[in-house]
Amino acid sequence: MAGLRFGFLIAQPQIIEQLAKVKDSYNCDALSIAGATAAIDDQAWLADTVAKVTASRTKLWQQMTDLGFSAQPSQANFVWCPHPQLSLEPIYQQLKQNRILVRYMNYPNWGEGLRISVGTDEQNDACVAMIKSLV
């Protein structure tokens, strides 16, 4: 069900009217409605999952900071990790060769960094261990 998407909007009618003009063409079906309803109803699971992901993201941020990266505190599903001294493209290439997938980005006038998506603690630890062996 990785491709299942569902969204809803709560707003004043005039705002909904304007946003409906640019709405994507995907409509809801019985499966997406059932999945969304179950997800909305299970607030305990949501709270537990949010707490786990938040803790994993914080741990990943701290580990990367401890390795000398200028990791940015994040509220997203990833941690942005520039490094003040290292060239990161070779590290990215080594990670990729070892089947650890992160994103390497190099923005003009901003610099380069690794965008590391938050995974499970085991996945994050494997990524950090490999990076530690490379820095």
Rosetta silent file (secondary structure, phi, psi, omega in degrees, C-alpha in Angstrom):
SEQUENCE: MAGLRFGFLIAQPQIIEQLAKVKDSYNCDALSIAGATAAIDDQAWLADTVAKVTASRTKLWQQMTDLGFSAQPSQANFVWCPHPQLSLEPIYQQLKQNRILVRYMNYPNWGEGLRISVGTDEQNDACVAMIKSLV
SCORE:     score description
SCORE:     0.000 S_00000001
   1 L     0.000   19.735 -177.703    0.000    0.000    0.000 S_00000001
   2 L   -60.909  -28.428 -178.289    3.007    2.276   -0.377 S_00000001
   3 L   -88.110   -2.761 -178.973    1.327    4.121   -3.242 S_00000001
   4 L   -71.180  125.447  179.549   -1.896    4.771   -1.357 S_00000001
   5 L  -126.590  141.753  176.956   -2.418    8.494   -0.874 S_00000001
   6 L  -149.355  136.510  176.777   -5.189   10.285    0.906 S_00000001
   7 L  -140.120  154.660  174.791   -5.572   13.898    1.861 S_00000001
   8 L  -144.384  161.849 -175.876   -8.269   16.042    3.338 S_00000001
   9 L  -134.131  136.434  172.740   -8.743   19.699    4.004 S_00000001
  10 L  -119.547  115.524 -176.888  -10.529   21.595    6.711 S_00000001
  11 L  -163.126  174.829  174.840  -11.001   25.241    5.751 S_00000001
  12 L   -67.703  146.816 -175.854  -13.484   27.955    5.006 S_00000001
  13 H   -53.417  -37.532 -178.605  -15.631   27.180    1.928 S_00000001
  14 H   -68.584  -29.562  176.754  -14.092   29.949   -0.191 S_00000001
  15 H   -73.817  -43.039  178.142  -10.598   28.557    0.406 S_00000001
  16 H   -60.232  -41.329  179.780  -11.706   25.022   -0.450 S_00000001
  17 H   -59.014  -43.407 -179.375  -13.309   26.335   -3.644 S_00000001
  18 H   -69.717  -42.361 -179.699  -10.033   27.923   -4.758 S_00000001
  19 H   -68.369  -30.151  177.777   -7.899   24.911   -3.850 S_00000001
  20 H   -62.273  -24.797  179.760  -10.268   22.548   -5.677 S_00000001
  21 L   -66.782  -26.768 -178.441   -9.265   24.354   -8.883 S_00000001
  22 L  -112.981   12.120 -179.927   -5.736   22.986   -8.609 S_00000001
  23 L   -62.251  140.001  175.783   -6.601   19.618   -7.056 S_00000001
  24 L   -64.979  162.526 -172.808   -4.838   16.653   -8.566 S_00000001
  25 L   -82.801   -0.426 -178.052   -7.020   14.320  -10.588 S_00000001
  26 L   -79.428  124.344  178.694   -6.749   11.375   -8.208 S_00000001
  27 L  -102.715  164.844  179.837  -10.024   10.627   -6.505 S_00000001
  28 L   -82.230  143.918  172.756  -10.678    8.532   -3.428 S_00000001
  29 L  -121.358 -178.560 -176.607  -11.871    4.969   -3.732 S_00000001
  30 H   -60.422  -37.982 -179.000  -13.157    2.510   -1.140 S_00000001
  31 H   -66.732  -45.957 -179.565   -9.658    1.244   -0.365 S_00000001
  32 H   -66.846  -37.117  178.451   -8.145    4.686    0.224 S_00000001
  33 H   -66.543  -43.591  179.120  -11.118    5.757    2.346 S_00000001
  34 H   -63.014  -43.796  179.006  -10.932    2.569    4.456 S_00000001
  35 H   -63.755  -44.130 -179.781   -7.166    2.992    4.927 S_00000001
  36 H   -65.371  -40.747  179.649   -7.452    6.661    5.816 S_00000001
  37 H   -63.014  -45.085  178.793  -10.294    6.001    8.250 S_00000001
  38 H   -61.958  -41.963 -179.731   -8.314    3.262   10.009 S_00000001
  39 H   -64.822  -42.569 -179.367   -5.246    5.514   10.209 S_00000001
  40 H   -67.622  -37.309 -178.342   -7.217    8.442   11.614 S_00000001
  41 H   -70.586  -25.409 -174.961   -8.998    6.211   14.134 S_00000001
  42 L   -95.975   69.061 -177.992   -5.762    4.714   15.515 S_00000001
  43 H   -68.296  -28.054  177.696   -4.398    7.725   17.353 S_00000001
  44 H   -65.985  -43.189  177.934   -2.474    5.557   19.826 S_00000001
  45 H   -62.974  -43.171  179.400   -0.489    3.990   16.961 S_00000001
  46 H   -58.383  -48.604 -178.722    0.099    7.443   15.491 S_00000001
  47 H   -62.650  -40.936  179.070    1.414    8.828   18.781 S_00000001
  48 H   -64.705  -44.659 -179.291    3.668    5.793   19.284 S_00000001
  49 H   -66.181  -42.399  177.971    5.025    5.985   15.731 S_00000001
  50 H   -60.673  -42.841  179.764    5.632    9.744   15.948 S_00000001
  51 H   -63.353  -41.884 -179.936    7.534    9.252   19.221 S_00000001
  52 H   -65.685  -46.390 -178.774    9.710    6.497   17.705 S_00000001
  53 H   -65.125  -41.356  178.836   10.511    8.460   14.542 S_00000001
  54 H   -61.622  -43.759  178.921   11.235   11.616   16.544 S_00000001
  55 H   -65.298  -41.639  179.130   13.603    9.712   18.850 S_00000001
  56 H   -64.146  -41.995  179.854   15.339    8.046   15.876 S_00000001
  57 H   -64.408  -42.932  179.552   15.726   11.390   14.085 S_00000001
  58 H   -63.445  -42.483  178.353   17.175   13.036   17.198 S_00000001
  59 H   -63.340  -44.385  179.049   19.628   10.153   17.682 S_00000001
  60 H   -61.095  -45.782  178.279   20.683   10.325   14.006 S_00000001
  61 H   -57.399  -46.134 -177.871   21.191   14.094   14.253 S_00000001
  62 H   -65.573  -41.974  179.533   23.310   13.666   17.395 S_00000001
  63 H   -61.996  -42.710 -179.384   25.407   10.878   15.878 S_00000001
  64 H   -68.858  -37.626  176.078   26.159   12.941   12.777 S_00000001
  65 H   -62.754  -42.246  178.932   26.982   15.989   14.906 S_00000001
  66 H   -62.936  -25.525  177.960   29.332   13.820   16.982 S_00000001
  67 L   -85.217    3.442  177.379   31.126   12.853   13.739 S_00000001
  68 L    96.142    2.871  177.042   31.853   16.517   13.009 S_00000001
  69 L   -77.282  151.801  175.388   29.008   17.196   10.616 S_00000001
  70 L   -92.085   54.497 -177.130   27.110   20.461   10.895 S_00000001
  71 L   -60.734  138.063 -177.392   23.864   18.511   11.016 S_00000001
  72 L   -94.745  134.619  173.858   20.824   20.720   11.234 S_00000001
  73 L   -54.986  140.931 -171.304   18.083   20.061   13.800 S_00000001
  74 L  -132.354  147.380  170.072   15.148   18.697   11.845 S_00000001
  75 L  -116.449   10.789 -176.697   11.396   18.340   12.052 S_00000001
  76 L  -100.806 -169.607  178.338   11.303   16.502    8.713 S_00000001
  77 L   -93.372   20.270  179.518   11.793   12.863    7.723 S_00000001
  78 E  -150.886  166.269  174.396   15.482   13.479    7.072 S_00000001
  79 E  -121.326  129.323  178.699   18.562   15.111    8.556 S_00000001
  80 E   -89.902  124.013 -171.131   20.605   17.560    6.450 S_00000001
  81 E  -128.216   84.808  167.876   24.321   16.955    7.054 S_00000001
  82 L   -79.612  164.957  175.689   26.927   19.325    5.625 S_00000001
  83 L  -130.324  134.064 -175.072   30.496   19.047    6.835 S_00000001
  84 L   -69.425  -17.966 -174.538   32.728   22.093    7.417 S_00000001
  85 L  -128.344  -26.467 -172.513   35.916   20.420    6.134 S_00000001
  86 L   -92.474  147.357  167.905   35.219   17.218    4.201 S_00000001
  87 L   -80.698  126.556 -171.150   34.246   16.720    0.591 S_00000001
  88 L   -94.736  -15.665 -179.684   31.073   14.674    0.811 S_00000001
  89 H   -62.065  -42.087  176.692   30.711   13.304   -2.702 S_00000001
  90 H   -62.010  -36.105  177.677   33.335   10.556   -2.115 S_00000001
  91 H   -65.512  -44.405  176.685   31.540    9.573    1.098 S_00000001
  92 H   -57.002  -45.917 -178.567   28.250    9.459   -0.791 S_00000001
  93 H   -63.060  -40.770  178.274   29.828    7.250   -3.474 S_00000001
  94 H   -65.975  -41.100  176.694   31.222    4.852   -0.873 S_00000001
  95 H   -60.391  -45.032 -179.175   27.848    4.643    0.854 S_00000001
  96 H   -61.916  -43.186  178.435   26.185    3.934   -2.478 S_00000001
  97 H   -61.778  -27.056  178.925   28.722    1.194   -3.294 S_00000001
  98 L   -96.868   15.609  176.064   27.833   -0.390    0.044 S_00000001
  99 L    62.081   31.665  171.361   24.098   -0.187   -0.732 S_00000001
 100 L  -109.175  110.795 -171.514   23.442    2.542    1.818 S_00000001
 101 L   -98.351  116.193  171.111   21.338    5.085    0.010 S_00000001
 102 L  -127.464  174.980  176.940   21.422    8.714    1.027 S_00000001
 103 E  -108.538  133.500  173.438   21.139   11.778   -1.172 S_00000001
 104 E   -99.989  130.363  178.617   24.125   13.910   -2.066 S_00000001
 105 E  -133.197  141.515  178.442   23.257   17.506   -2.840 S_00000001
 106 E  -137.313  101.758 -176.104   25.467   20.388   -3.833 S_00000001
 107 E   -94.804  134.745  175.707   23.668   23.707   -4.082 S_00000001
 108 L   -57.582  135.794  178.985   25.243   26.790   -5.690 S_00000001
 109 L    63.372   11.826  179.844   26.143   29.374   -3.044 S_00000001
 110 L  -127.618  -39.945  179.537   25.026   26.966   -0.331 S_00000001
 111 E   107.210 -177.925 -175.573   27.404   24.030   -0.457 S_00000001
 112 E  -101.842  161.536  177.355   27.164   20.307   -0.324 S_00000001
 113 E  -168.797  165.076  173.503   25.578   17.974    2.152 S_00000001
 114 E  -102.439  130.862  175.331   24.153   14.539    2.706 S_00000001
 115 E  -102.523  107.041 -174.342   20.390   14.278    3.064 S_00000001
 116 E  -106.336  114.072  177.629   19.864   11.221    5.238 S_00000001
 117 E   -69.782  143.898  178.765   16.313    9.932    5.513 S_00000001
 118 L   -76.215  122.724  175.513   15.303    8.691    8.937 S_00000001
 119 L  -112.713 -155.134  173.706   14.977    4.908    8.942 S_00000001
 120 L   -71.643  165.402  177.393   14.795    2.381   11.724 S_00000001
 121 H   -58.667  -38.682  179.870   17.416    2.638   14.453 S_00000001
 122 H   -64.325  -43.731  178.345   19.179   -0.377   12.921 S_00000001
 123 H   -64.899  -44.932  179.282   19.266    1.256    9.471 S_00000001
 124 H   -62.002  -42.332 -179.543   20.419    4.579   10.888 S_00000001
 125 H   -63.665  -39.634  177.998   23.124    2.864   12.948 S_00000001
 126 H   -63.832  -41.916  178.563   24.412    0.982    9.880 S_00000001
 127 H   -62.832  -48.181 -178.449   24.565    4.237    7.918 S_00000001
 128 H   -64.865  -39.085  178.900   26.359    6.080   10.709 S_00000001
 129 H   -62.431  -40.971  179.040   28.816    3.201   11.248 S_00000001
 130 H   -66.856  -43.707  178.617   29.739    3.267    7.556 S_00000001
 131 H   -61.979  -41.608  179.807   30.124    7.051    7.575 S_00000001
 132 H   -59.166  -36.981  179.645   32.250    6.814   10.735 S_00000001
 133 H   -72.420  -15.833 -176.252   34.585    4.402    8.932 S_00000001
 134 H  -100.576  -17.808 -177.318   34.931    6.891    6.063 S_00000001
 135 L   -96.520    0.000    0.000   35.582   10.157    7.919 S_00000001
